[in-house]
Amino acid sequence: MLRDLRTNYQKSELTEESINSDPFRQLEEWLKSAIDEKNQEPTAMVLSTVDARGFPDSRVVLLKEINSDGLVFFTNYNSKKGRQITASPNVAVNFFWSKMERQVRIKGVAEQIPEEYSVDYFKSRPIDSQLGAWASPQSRIIENRKFLEENFSLYQHYFQDHEIIKPPHWGGFLIRPEYFEFWQGRSNRLHDRIAFQKSNGAWDIFRLAP
Ligand SMILES: Cc1cc2nc3c(=O)[nH]c(=O)nc-3n(C[C@H](O)[C@H](O)[C@H](O)COP(=O)(O)O)c2cc1C
């Protein structure tokens, strides 16, 4: 029964003393341990956007970079998420690393990254992923799977003897965080939650009840 499934979390703890005072560094530390501990898809994050009717819409994307401004992921700008961000750039991100009993929640504002950075990253992708970006009109209704496979072959043929250039509708978004929450599972449901809220360019740090 679902109701009988429960875990008593006791792997670690998060304290005001142990947390990094820079939430970007703290996120990097937790990401590194998620990678080292071989969590499946450690860079996978649930990205929530808001649609035209005000409904949240969530899906998984892969984090490709953390820099001093924020978090970068790549997608199709014409996809549902791409259009939603263009219309309303406020987003939320959630990481869950079950092996570490950890969650990170982030709220921020997303913007397209400069074209040359997207070109740079696109070049580093495997050829099949590059072709996939051309072949899939992400989020559009399609007739059947055959459409995708034929489209893939078509672009394969088209780019046969050429470098595969980046589709103009494909690129990165940078999420500039305004809020982070680091959650560490603890025993008896008395979990640790430490949050950072941006205020006048600095971070206010506080603990939340679980
Ligand atoms: C593990 C995993 C990683 C994914 N990574 C990406 C990604 O980096 N970029 C992306 O556009 N979609 C990625 N997807 C697919 C998205 O979850 C989603 O299906 C797709 O982007 C279309 O979303 P949309 O219609 O809301 O725009 C990933 C899915 C999974 C399960």
mmCIF file of N, CA, C and O in Angstrom, residues 94-137:
data_model
loop_
_atom_site.group_PDB
_atom_site.id
_atom_site.type_symbol
_atom_site.label_atom_id
_atom_site.label_comp_id
_atom_site.label_asym_id
_atom_site.label_seq_id
_atom_site.Cartn_x
_atom_site.Cartn_y
_atom_site.Cartn_z
ATOM 1 N N ASN A 94 13.495 22.508 -9.248
ATOM 2 C CA ASN A 94 13.598 21.594 -8.119
ATOM 3 C C ASN A 94 14.544 20.440 -8.440
ATOM 4 O O ASN A 94 14.397 19.781 -9.461
ATOM 5 N N PHE A 95 15.520 20.243 -7.562
ATOM 6 C CA PHE A 95 16.387 19.071 -7.652
ATOM 7 C C PHE A 95 15.987 18.129 -6.518
ATOM 8 O O PHE A 95 15.747 18.576 -5.389
ATOM 9 N N PHE A 96 15.941 16.832 -6.792
ATOM 10 C CA PHE A 96 15.743 15.853 -5.722
ATOM 11 C C PHE A 96 16.771 14.755 -5.912
ATOM 12 O O PHE A 96 16.811 14.117 -6.964
ATOM 13 N N TRP A 97 17.644 14.589 -4.912
ATOM 14 C CA TRP A 97 18.652 13.527 -4.960
ATOM 15 C C TRP A 97 18.302 12.512 -3.877
ATOM 16 O O TRP A 97 18.617 12.715 -2.686
ATOM 17 N N SER A 98 17.632 11.440 -4.287
ATOM 18 C CA SER A 98 17.097 10.500 -3.295
ATOM 19 C C SER A 98 18.212 9.829 -2.497
ATOM 20 O O SER A 98 18.047 9.595 -1.300
ATOM 21 N N LYS A 99 19.345 9.554 -3.160
ATOM 22 C CA LYS A 99 20.431 8.877 -2.433
ATOM 23 C C LYS A 99 20.956 9.720 -1.284
ATOM 24 O O LYS A 99 21.436 9.188 -0.287
ATOM 25 N N MET A 100 20.912 11.024 -1.454
ATOM 26 C CA MET A 100 21.440 11.912 -0.420
ATOM 27 C C MET A 100 20.334 12.422 0.510
ATOM 28 O O MET A 100 20.596 13.155 1.445
ATOM 29 N N GLU A 101 19.085 12.067 0.183
ATOM 30 C CA GLU A 101 17.921 12.554 0.948
ATOM 31 C C GLU A 101 17.915 14.082 0.954
ATOM 32 O O GLU A 101 17.761 14.730 1.986
ATOM 33 N N ARG A 102 18.119 14.648 -0.247
ATOM 34 C CA ARG A 102 18.247 16.103 -0.354
ATOM 35 C C ARG A 102 17.338 16.657 -1.457
ATOM 36 O O ARG A 102 17.160 16.015 -2.501
ATOM 37 N N GLN A 103 16.848 17.856 -1.194
ATOM 38 C CA GLN A 103 16.071 18.596 -2.187
ATOM 39 C C GLN A 103 16.594 20.032 -2.217
ATOM 40 O O GLN A 103 16.936 20.585 -1.167
ATOM 41 N N VAL A 104 16.616 20.621 -3.417
ATOM 42 C CA VAL A 104 16.904 22.058 -3.519
ATOM 43 C C VAL A 104 15.791 22.700 -4.315
ATOM 44 O O VAL A 104 15.417 22.213 -5.390
ATOM 45 N N ARG A 105 15.222 23.758 -3.775
ATOM 46 C CA ARG A 105 14.179 24.523 -4.472
ATOM 47 C C ARG A 105 14.737 25.896 -4.808
ATOM 48 O O ARG A 105 15.347 26.540 -3.952
ATOM 49 N N ILE A 106 14.497 26.314 -6.045
ATOM 50 C CA ILE A 106 15.014 27.618 -6.489
ATOM 51 C C ILE A 106 13.889 28.364 -7.191
ATOM 52 O O ILE A 106 13.105 27.753 -7.932
ATOM 53 N N LYS A 107 13.804 29.663 -6.957
ATOM 54 C CA LYS A 107 12.901 30.516 -7.740
ATOM 55 C C LYS A 107 13.766 31.574 -8.400
ATOM 56 O O LYS A 107 14.729 32.063 -7.790
ATOM 57 N N GLY A 108 13.444 31.917 -9.622
ATOM 58 C CA GLY A 108 14.251 32.919 -10.303
ATOM 59 C C GLY A 108 13.583 33.426 -11.558
ATOM 60 O O GLY A 108 12.430 33.096 -11.859
ATOM 61 N N VAL A 109 14.339 34.223 -12.280
ATOM 62 C CA VAL A 109 13.839 34.835 -13.505
ATOM 63 C C VAL A 109 14.732 34.359 -14.650
ATOM 64 O O VAL A 109 15.963 34.401 -14.537
ATOM 65 N N ALA A 110 14.088 33.884 -15.725
ATOM 66 C CA ALA A 110 14.850 33.280 -16.827
ATOM 67 C C ALA A 110 14.970 34.233 -18.010
ATOM 68 O O ALA A 110 14.075 35.041 -18.270
ATOM 69 N N GLU A 111 16.085 34.112 -18.716
ATOM 70 C CA GLU A 111 16.289 34.908 -19.942
ATOM 71 C C GLU A 111 17.122 34.086 -20.917
ATOM 72 O O GLU A 111 17.881 33.190 -20.502
ATOM 73 N N GLN A 112 16.999 34.390 -22.207
ATOM 74 C CA GLN A 112 17.803 33.676 -23.200
ATOM 75 C C GLN A 112 19.265 34.086 -23.044
ATOM 76 O O GLN A 112 19.562 35.253 -22.789
ATOM 77 N N ILE A 113 20.166 33.129 -23.216
ATOM 78 C CA ILE A 113 21.595 33.458 -23.146
ATOM 79 C C ILE A 113 22.045 33.994 -24.509
ATOM 80 O O ILE A 113 21.353 33.784 -25.513
ATOM 81 N N PRO A 114 23.178 34.688 -24.565
ATOM 82 C CA PRO A 114 23.643 35.204 -25.860
ATOM 83 C C PRO A 114 23.817 34.065 -26.872
ATOM 84 O O PRO A 114 24.260 32.963 -26.523
ATOM 85 N N GLU A 115 23.440 34.376 -28.116
ATOM 86 C CA GLU A 115 23.459 33.397 -29.211
ATOM 87 C C GLU A 115 24.803 32.659 -29.318
ATOM 88 O O GLU A 115 24.838 31.445 -29.502
ATOM 89 N N GLU A 116 25.916 33.407 -29.156
ATOM 90 C CA GLU A 116 27.221 32.750 -29.362
ATOM 91 C C GLU A 116 27.498 31.651 -28.323
ATOM 92 O O GLU A 116 28.166 30.670 -28.615
ATOM 93 N N TYR A 117 26.944 31.803 -27.096
ATOM 94 C CA TYR A 117 27.134 30.754 -26.082
ATOM 95 C C TYR A 117 26.365 29.492 -26.470
ATOM 96 O O TYR A 117 26.821 28.372 -26.271
ATOM 97 N N SER A 118 25.158 29.716 -27.030
ATOM 98 C CA SER A 118 24.355 28.559 -27.446
ATOM 99 C C SER A 118 25.032 27.830 -28.600
ATOM 100 O O SER A 118 25.062 26.601 -28.636
ATOM 101 N N VAL A 119 25.616 28.623 -29.529
ATOM 102 C CA VAL A 119 26.335 28.029 -30.672
ATOM 103 C C VAL A 119 27.494 27.185 -30.151
ATOM 104 O O VAL A 119 27.696 26.038 -30.562
ATOM 105 N N ASP A 120 28.205 27.753 -29.199
ATOM 106 C CA ASP A 120 29.349 27.071 -28.591
ATOM 107 C C ASP A 120 28.948 25.737 -27.985
ATOM 108 O O ASP A 120 29.580 24.711 -28.214
ATOM 109 N N TYR A 121 27.886 25.764 -27.187
ATOM 110 C CA TYR A 121 27.445 24.526 -26.533
ATOM 111 C C TYR A 121 26.910 23.533 -27.568
ATOM 112 O O TYR A 121 27.196 22.331 -27.485
ATOM 113 N N PHE A 122 26.162 24.037 -28.554
ATOM 114 C CA PHE A 122 25.585 23.146 -29.575
ATOM 115 C C PHE A 122 26.686 22.348 -30.264
ATOM 116 O O PHE A 122 26.540 21.152 -30.509
ATOM 117 N N LYS A 123 27.792 23.032 -30.533
ATOM 118 C CA LYS A 123 28.928 22.379 -31.216
ATOM 119 C C LYS A 123 29.485 21.219 -30.391
ATOM 120 O O LYS A 123 30.041 20.276 -30.943
ATOM 121 N N SER A 124 29.354 21.317 -29.060
ATOM 122 C CA SER A 124 29.932 20.286 -28.198
ATOM 123 C C SER A 124 29.022 19.064 -28.067
ATOM 124 O O SER A 124 29.400 18.059 -27.463
ATOM 125 N N ARG A 125 27.803 19.145 -28.618
ATOM 126 C CA ARG A 125 26.855 18.026 -28.452
ATOM 127 C C ARG A 125 27.156 16.907 -29.459
ATOM 128 O O ARG A 125 27.666 17.168 -30.552
ATOM 129 N N PRO A 126 26.786 15.652 -29.108
ATOM 130 C CA PRO A 126 26.952 14.572 -30.080
ATOM 131 C C PRO A 126 26.109 14.848 -31.326
ATOM 132 O O PRO A 126 25.065 15.518 -31.243
ATOM 133 N N ILE A 127 26.568 14.334 -32.469
ATOM 134 C CA ILE A 127 25.888 14.604 -33.748
ATOM 135 C C ILE A 127 24.405 14.219 -33.702
ATOM 136 O O ILE A 127 23.544 14.965 -34.182
ATOM 137 N N ASP A 128 24.097 13.088 -33.097
ATOM 138 C CA ASP A 128 22.694 12.659 -33.068
ATOM 139 C C ASP A 128 21.817 13.635 -32.271
ATOM 140 O O ASP A 128 20.650 13.841 -32.611
ATOM 141 N N SER A 129 22.383 14.231 -31.222
ATOM 142 C CA SER A 129 21.612 15.222 -30.459
ATOM 143 C C SER A 129 21.433 16.490 -31.290
ATOM 144 O O SER A 129 20.380 17.135 -31.253
ATOM 145 N N GLN A 130 22.488 16.831 -32.054
ATOM 146 C CA GLN A 130 22.388 18.019 -32.923
ATOM 147 C C GLN A 130 21.281 17.802 -33.963
ATOM 148 O O GLN A 130 20.450 18.682 -34.190
ATOM 149 N N LEU A 131 21.262 16.607 -34.548
ATOM 150 C CA LEU A 131 20.233 16.316 -35.559
ATOM 151 C C LEU A 131 18.842 16.274 -34.919
ATOM 152 O O LEU A 131 17.860 16.739 -35.493
ATOM 153 N N GLY A 132 18.801 15.741 -33.694
ATOM 154 C CA GLY A 132 17.528 15.671 -32.978
ATOM 155 C C GLY A 132 16.920 17.053 -32.771
ATOM 156 O O GLY A 132 15.699 17.233 -32.850
ATOM 157 N N ALA A 133 17.794 18.044 -32.514
ATOM 158 C CA ALA A 133 17.300 19.414 -32.304
ATOM 159 C C ALA A 133 16.631 19.952 -33.571
ATOM 160 O O ALA A 133 15.668 20.711 -33.513
ATOM 161 N N TRP A 134 17.160 19.534 -34.740
ATOM 162 C CA TRP A 134 16.532 19.929 -36.005
ATOM 163 C C TRP A 134 15.256 19.120 -36.265
ATOM 164 O O TRP A 134 14.255 19.641 -36.767
ATOM 165 N N ALA A 135 15.307 17.834 -35.919
ATOM 166 C CA ALA A 135 14.224 16.925 -36.333
ATOM 167 C C ALA A 135 12.947 17.077 -35.516
ATOM 168 O O ALA A 135 11.868 16.770 -36.006
ATOM 169 N N SER A 136 13.068 17.567 -34.277
ATOM 170 C CA SER A 136 11.888 17.590 -33.416
ATOM 171 C C SER A 136 11.314 18.990 -33.226
ATOM 172 O O SER A 136 11.934 19.844 -32.608
ATOM 173 N N PRO A 137 10.094 19.226 -33.731
ATOM 174 C CA PRO A 137 9.432 20.508 -33.444
ATOM 175 C C PRO A 137 8.838 20.434 -32.037
ATOM 176 O O PRO A 137 7.620 20.258 -31.858
#
